[in-house]
PDB file of C-alpha atoms in Angstrom:
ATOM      1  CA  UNK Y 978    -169.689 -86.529-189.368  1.00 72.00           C
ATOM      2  CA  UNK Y 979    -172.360 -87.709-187.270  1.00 78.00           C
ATOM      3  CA  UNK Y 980    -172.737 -90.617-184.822  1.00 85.00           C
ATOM      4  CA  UNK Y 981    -174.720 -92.904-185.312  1.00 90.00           C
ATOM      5  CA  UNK Y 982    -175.837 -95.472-182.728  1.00 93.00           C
ATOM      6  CA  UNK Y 983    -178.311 -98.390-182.969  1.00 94.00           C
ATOM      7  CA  UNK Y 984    -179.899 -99.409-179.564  1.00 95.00           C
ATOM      8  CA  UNK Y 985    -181.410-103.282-179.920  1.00 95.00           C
ATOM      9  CA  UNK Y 986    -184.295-102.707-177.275  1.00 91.00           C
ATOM     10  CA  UNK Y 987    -185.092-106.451-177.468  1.00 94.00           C
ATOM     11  CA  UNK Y 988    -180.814-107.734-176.769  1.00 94.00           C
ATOM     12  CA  UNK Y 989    -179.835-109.423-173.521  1.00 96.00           C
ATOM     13  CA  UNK Y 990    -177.519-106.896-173.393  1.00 95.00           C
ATOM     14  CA  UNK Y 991    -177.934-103.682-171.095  1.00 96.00           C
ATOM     15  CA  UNK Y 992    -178.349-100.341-173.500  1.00 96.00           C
ATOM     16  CA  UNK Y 993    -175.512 -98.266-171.927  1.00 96.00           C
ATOM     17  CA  UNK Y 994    -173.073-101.602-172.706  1.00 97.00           C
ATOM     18  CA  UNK Y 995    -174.205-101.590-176.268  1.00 97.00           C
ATOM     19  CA  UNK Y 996    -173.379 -98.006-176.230  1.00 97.00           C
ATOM     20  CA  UNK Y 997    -170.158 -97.795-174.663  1.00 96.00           C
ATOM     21  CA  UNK Y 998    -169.232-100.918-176.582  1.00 96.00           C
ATOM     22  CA  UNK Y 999    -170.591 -99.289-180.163  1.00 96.00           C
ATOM     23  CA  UNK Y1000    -168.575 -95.812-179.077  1.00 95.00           C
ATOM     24  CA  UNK Y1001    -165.329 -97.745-178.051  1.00 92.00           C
ATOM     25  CA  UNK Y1002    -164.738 -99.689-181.177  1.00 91.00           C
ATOM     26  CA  UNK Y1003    -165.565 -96.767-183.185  1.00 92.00           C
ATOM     27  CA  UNK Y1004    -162.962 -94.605-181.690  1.00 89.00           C
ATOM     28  CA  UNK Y1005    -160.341 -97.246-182.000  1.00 83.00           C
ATOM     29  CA  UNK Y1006    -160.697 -98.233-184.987  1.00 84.00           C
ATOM     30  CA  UNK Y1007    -160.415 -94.375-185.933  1.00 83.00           C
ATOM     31  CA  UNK Y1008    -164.162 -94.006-187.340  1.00 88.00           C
ATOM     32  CA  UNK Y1009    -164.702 -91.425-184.514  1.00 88.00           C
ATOM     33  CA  UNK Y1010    -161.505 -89.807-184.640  1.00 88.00           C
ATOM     34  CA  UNK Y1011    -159.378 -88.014-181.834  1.00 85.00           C
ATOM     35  CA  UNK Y1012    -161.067 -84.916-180.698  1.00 88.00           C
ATOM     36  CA  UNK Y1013    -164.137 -85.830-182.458  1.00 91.00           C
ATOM     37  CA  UNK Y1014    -167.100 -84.061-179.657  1.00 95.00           C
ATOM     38  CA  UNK Y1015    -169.606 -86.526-178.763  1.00 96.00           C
ATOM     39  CA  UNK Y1016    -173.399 -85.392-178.510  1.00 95.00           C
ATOM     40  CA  UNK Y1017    -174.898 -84.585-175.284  1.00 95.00           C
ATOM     41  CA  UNK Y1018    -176.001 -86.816-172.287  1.00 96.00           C
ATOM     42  CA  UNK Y1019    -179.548 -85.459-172.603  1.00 96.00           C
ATOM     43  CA  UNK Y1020    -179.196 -85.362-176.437  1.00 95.00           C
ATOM     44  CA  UNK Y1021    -178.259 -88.755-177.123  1.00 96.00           C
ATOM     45  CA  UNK Y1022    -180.307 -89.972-174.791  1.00 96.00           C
ATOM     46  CA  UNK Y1023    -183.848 -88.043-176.525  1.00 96.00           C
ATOM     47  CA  UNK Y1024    -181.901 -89.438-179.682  1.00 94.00           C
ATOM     48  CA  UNK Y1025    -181.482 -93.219-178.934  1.00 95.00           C
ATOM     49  CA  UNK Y1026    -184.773 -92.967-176.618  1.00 95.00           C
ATOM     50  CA  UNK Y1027    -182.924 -93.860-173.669  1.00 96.00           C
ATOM     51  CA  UNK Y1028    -183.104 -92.442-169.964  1.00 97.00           C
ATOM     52  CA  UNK Y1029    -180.300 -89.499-169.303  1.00 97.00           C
ATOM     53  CA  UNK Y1030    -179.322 -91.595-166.868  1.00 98.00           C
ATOM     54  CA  UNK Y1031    -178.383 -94.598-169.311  1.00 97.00           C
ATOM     55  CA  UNK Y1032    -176.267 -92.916-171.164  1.00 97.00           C
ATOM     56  CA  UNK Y1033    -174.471 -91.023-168.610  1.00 97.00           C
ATOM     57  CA  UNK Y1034    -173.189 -94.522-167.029  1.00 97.00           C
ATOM     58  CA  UNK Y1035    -171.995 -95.535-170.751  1.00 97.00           C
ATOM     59  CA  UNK Y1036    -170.146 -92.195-170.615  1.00 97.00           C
ATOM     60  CA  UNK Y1037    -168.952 -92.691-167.504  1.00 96.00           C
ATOM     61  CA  UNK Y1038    -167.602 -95.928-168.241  1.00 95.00           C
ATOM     62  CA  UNK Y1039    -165.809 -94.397-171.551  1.00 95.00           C
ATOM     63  CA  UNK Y1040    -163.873 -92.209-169.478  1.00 92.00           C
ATOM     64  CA  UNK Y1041    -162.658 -94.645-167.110  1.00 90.00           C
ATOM     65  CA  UNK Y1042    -161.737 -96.520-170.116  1.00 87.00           C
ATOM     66  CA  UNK Y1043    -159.832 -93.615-171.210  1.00 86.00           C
ATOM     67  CA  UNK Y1044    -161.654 -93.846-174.331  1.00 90.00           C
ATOM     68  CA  UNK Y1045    -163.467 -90.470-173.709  1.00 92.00           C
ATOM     69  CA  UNK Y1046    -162.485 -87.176-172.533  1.00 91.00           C
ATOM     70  CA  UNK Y1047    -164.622 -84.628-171.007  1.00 90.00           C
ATOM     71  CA  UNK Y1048    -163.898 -81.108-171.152  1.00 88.00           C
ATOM     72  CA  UNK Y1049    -166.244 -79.209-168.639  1.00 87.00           C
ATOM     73  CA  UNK Y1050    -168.752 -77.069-169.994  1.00 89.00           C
ATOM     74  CA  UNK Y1051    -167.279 -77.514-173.218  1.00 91.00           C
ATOM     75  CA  UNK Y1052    -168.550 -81.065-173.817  1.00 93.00           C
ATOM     76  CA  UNK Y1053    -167.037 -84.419-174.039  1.00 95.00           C
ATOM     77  CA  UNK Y1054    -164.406 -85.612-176.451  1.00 93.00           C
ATOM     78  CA  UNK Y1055    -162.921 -88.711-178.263  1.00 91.00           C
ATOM     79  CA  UNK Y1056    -159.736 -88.921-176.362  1.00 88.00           C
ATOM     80  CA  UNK Y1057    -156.200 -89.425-178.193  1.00 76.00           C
ATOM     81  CA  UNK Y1058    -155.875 -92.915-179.252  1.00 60.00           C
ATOM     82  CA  UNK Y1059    -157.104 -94.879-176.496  1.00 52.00           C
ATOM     83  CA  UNK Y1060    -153.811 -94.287-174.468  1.00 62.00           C
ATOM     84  CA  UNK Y1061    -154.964 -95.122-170.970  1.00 65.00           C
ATOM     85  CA  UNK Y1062    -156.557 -98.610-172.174  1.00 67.00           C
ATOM     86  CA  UNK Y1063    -153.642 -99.403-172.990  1.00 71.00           C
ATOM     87  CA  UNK Y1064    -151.838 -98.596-170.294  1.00 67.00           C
ATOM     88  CA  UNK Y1065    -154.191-100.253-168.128  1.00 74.00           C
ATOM     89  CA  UNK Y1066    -155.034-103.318-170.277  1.00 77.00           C
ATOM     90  CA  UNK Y1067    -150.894-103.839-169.898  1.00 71.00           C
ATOM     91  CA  UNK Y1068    -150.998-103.040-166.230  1.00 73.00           C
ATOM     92  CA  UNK Y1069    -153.681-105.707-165.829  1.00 83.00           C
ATOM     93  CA  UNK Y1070    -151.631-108.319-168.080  1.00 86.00           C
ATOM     94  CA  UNK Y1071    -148.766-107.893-165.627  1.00 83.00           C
ATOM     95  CA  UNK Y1072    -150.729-108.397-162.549  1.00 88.00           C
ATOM     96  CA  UNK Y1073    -151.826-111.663-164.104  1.00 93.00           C
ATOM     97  CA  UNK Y1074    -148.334-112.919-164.871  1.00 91.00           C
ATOM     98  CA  UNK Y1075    -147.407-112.314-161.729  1.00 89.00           C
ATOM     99  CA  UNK Y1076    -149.914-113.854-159.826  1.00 94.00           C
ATOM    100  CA  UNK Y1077    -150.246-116.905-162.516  1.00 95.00           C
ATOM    101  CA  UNK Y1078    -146.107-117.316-161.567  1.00 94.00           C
ATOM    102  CA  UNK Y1079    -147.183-117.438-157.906  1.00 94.00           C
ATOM    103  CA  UNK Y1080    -149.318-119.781-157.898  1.00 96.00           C
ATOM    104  CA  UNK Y1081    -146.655-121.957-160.037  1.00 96.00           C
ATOM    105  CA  UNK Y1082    -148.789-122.271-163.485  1.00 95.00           C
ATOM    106  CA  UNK Y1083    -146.402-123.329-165.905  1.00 96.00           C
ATOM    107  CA  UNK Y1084    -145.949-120.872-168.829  1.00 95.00           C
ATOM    108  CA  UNK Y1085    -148.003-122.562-171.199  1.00 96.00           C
ATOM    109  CA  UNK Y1086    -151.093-123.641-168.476  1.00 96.00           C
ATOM    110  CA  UNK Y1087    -151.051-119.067-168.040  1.00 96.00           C
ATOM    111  CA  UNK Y1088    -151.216-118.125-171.585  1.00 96.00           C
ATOM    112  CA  UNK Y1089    -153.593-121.043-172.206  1.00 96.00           C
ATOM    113  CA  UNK Y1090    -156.087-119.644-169.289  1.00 95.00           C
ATOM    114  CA  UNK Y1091    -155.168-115.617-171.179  1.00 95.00           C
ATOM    115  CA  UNK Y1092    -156.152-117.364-174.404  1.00 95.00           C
ATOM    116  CA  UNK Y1093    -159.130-119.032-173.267  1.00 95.00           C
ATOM    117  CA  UNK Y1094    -160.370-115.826-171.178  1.00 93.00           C
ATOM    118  CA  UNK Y1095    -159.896-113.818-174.072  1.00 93.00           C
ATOM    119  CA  UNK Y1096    -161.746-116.249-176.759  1.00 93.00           C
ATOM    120  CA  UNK Y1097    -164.662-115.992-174.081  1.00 93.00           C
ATOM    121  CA  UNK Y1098    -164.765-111.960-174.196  1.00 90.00           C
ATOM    122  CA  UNK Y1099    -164.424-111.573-177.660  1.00 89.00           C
ATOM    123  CA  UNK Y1100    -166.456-114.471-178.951  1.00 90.00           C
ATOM    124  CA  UNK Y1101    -169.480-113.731-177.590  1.00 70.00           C
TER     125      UNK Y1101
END
């Protein structure tokens, strides 16, 4: 298996987010699969014609998405299943509620601000 990326040089949107966002959705949806090892910084980089730099912040952003795993010298890693995202993405909902309670939104006025948040990140 090899990964394949596609970089749109001429996209409003930064290359490392098209990257990370390209890598995520590939490992949760289980093309890239659990353990799968991920090329090099430099590699993908001289691949993609990117800077190092580039995609080093879209790997960096992986891992703190828990999407990623690196290993040390051993290289970086599709990490099992996306665990910490979900963790965190529940985390996150809970803060929400919480604060949407305290400021006395009405049940339907919170999930109608979640709903309207979320057709605004994924619609796009």
């Amino acid at each position: 298996m090899t990964l394949t990326i596609a970089v749109d040089h001429e996209s409003t949107t930064a290359p490392y987010e098209q990257l990370r966002a390209q890598i995520s959705e590939r490992a949760r949806s289980g093309r890239l699969p659990v353990g799968y090892k991920l090329p090099t910084v430099r590699g993908l980089a001289e691949q993609l014609g990117l800077a190092a730099n580039t995609v080093a912040k879209a790997y960096k952003a992986l891992e703190s998405d828990g999407v990623i795993e690196t290993r040390g010298r051993h290289g970086t890693f599709v990490a099992a299943a996306g665990d910490a995202a979900t963790r965190r993405a529940a985390t996150a909902a809970a803060q929400y509620a919480e604060e949407a309670h305290r400021l006395g939104l009405g049940r339907a006025a919170a999930e109608a601000a979640v709903s309207e948040a979320l057709r605004a990140a994924y619609d796009s």
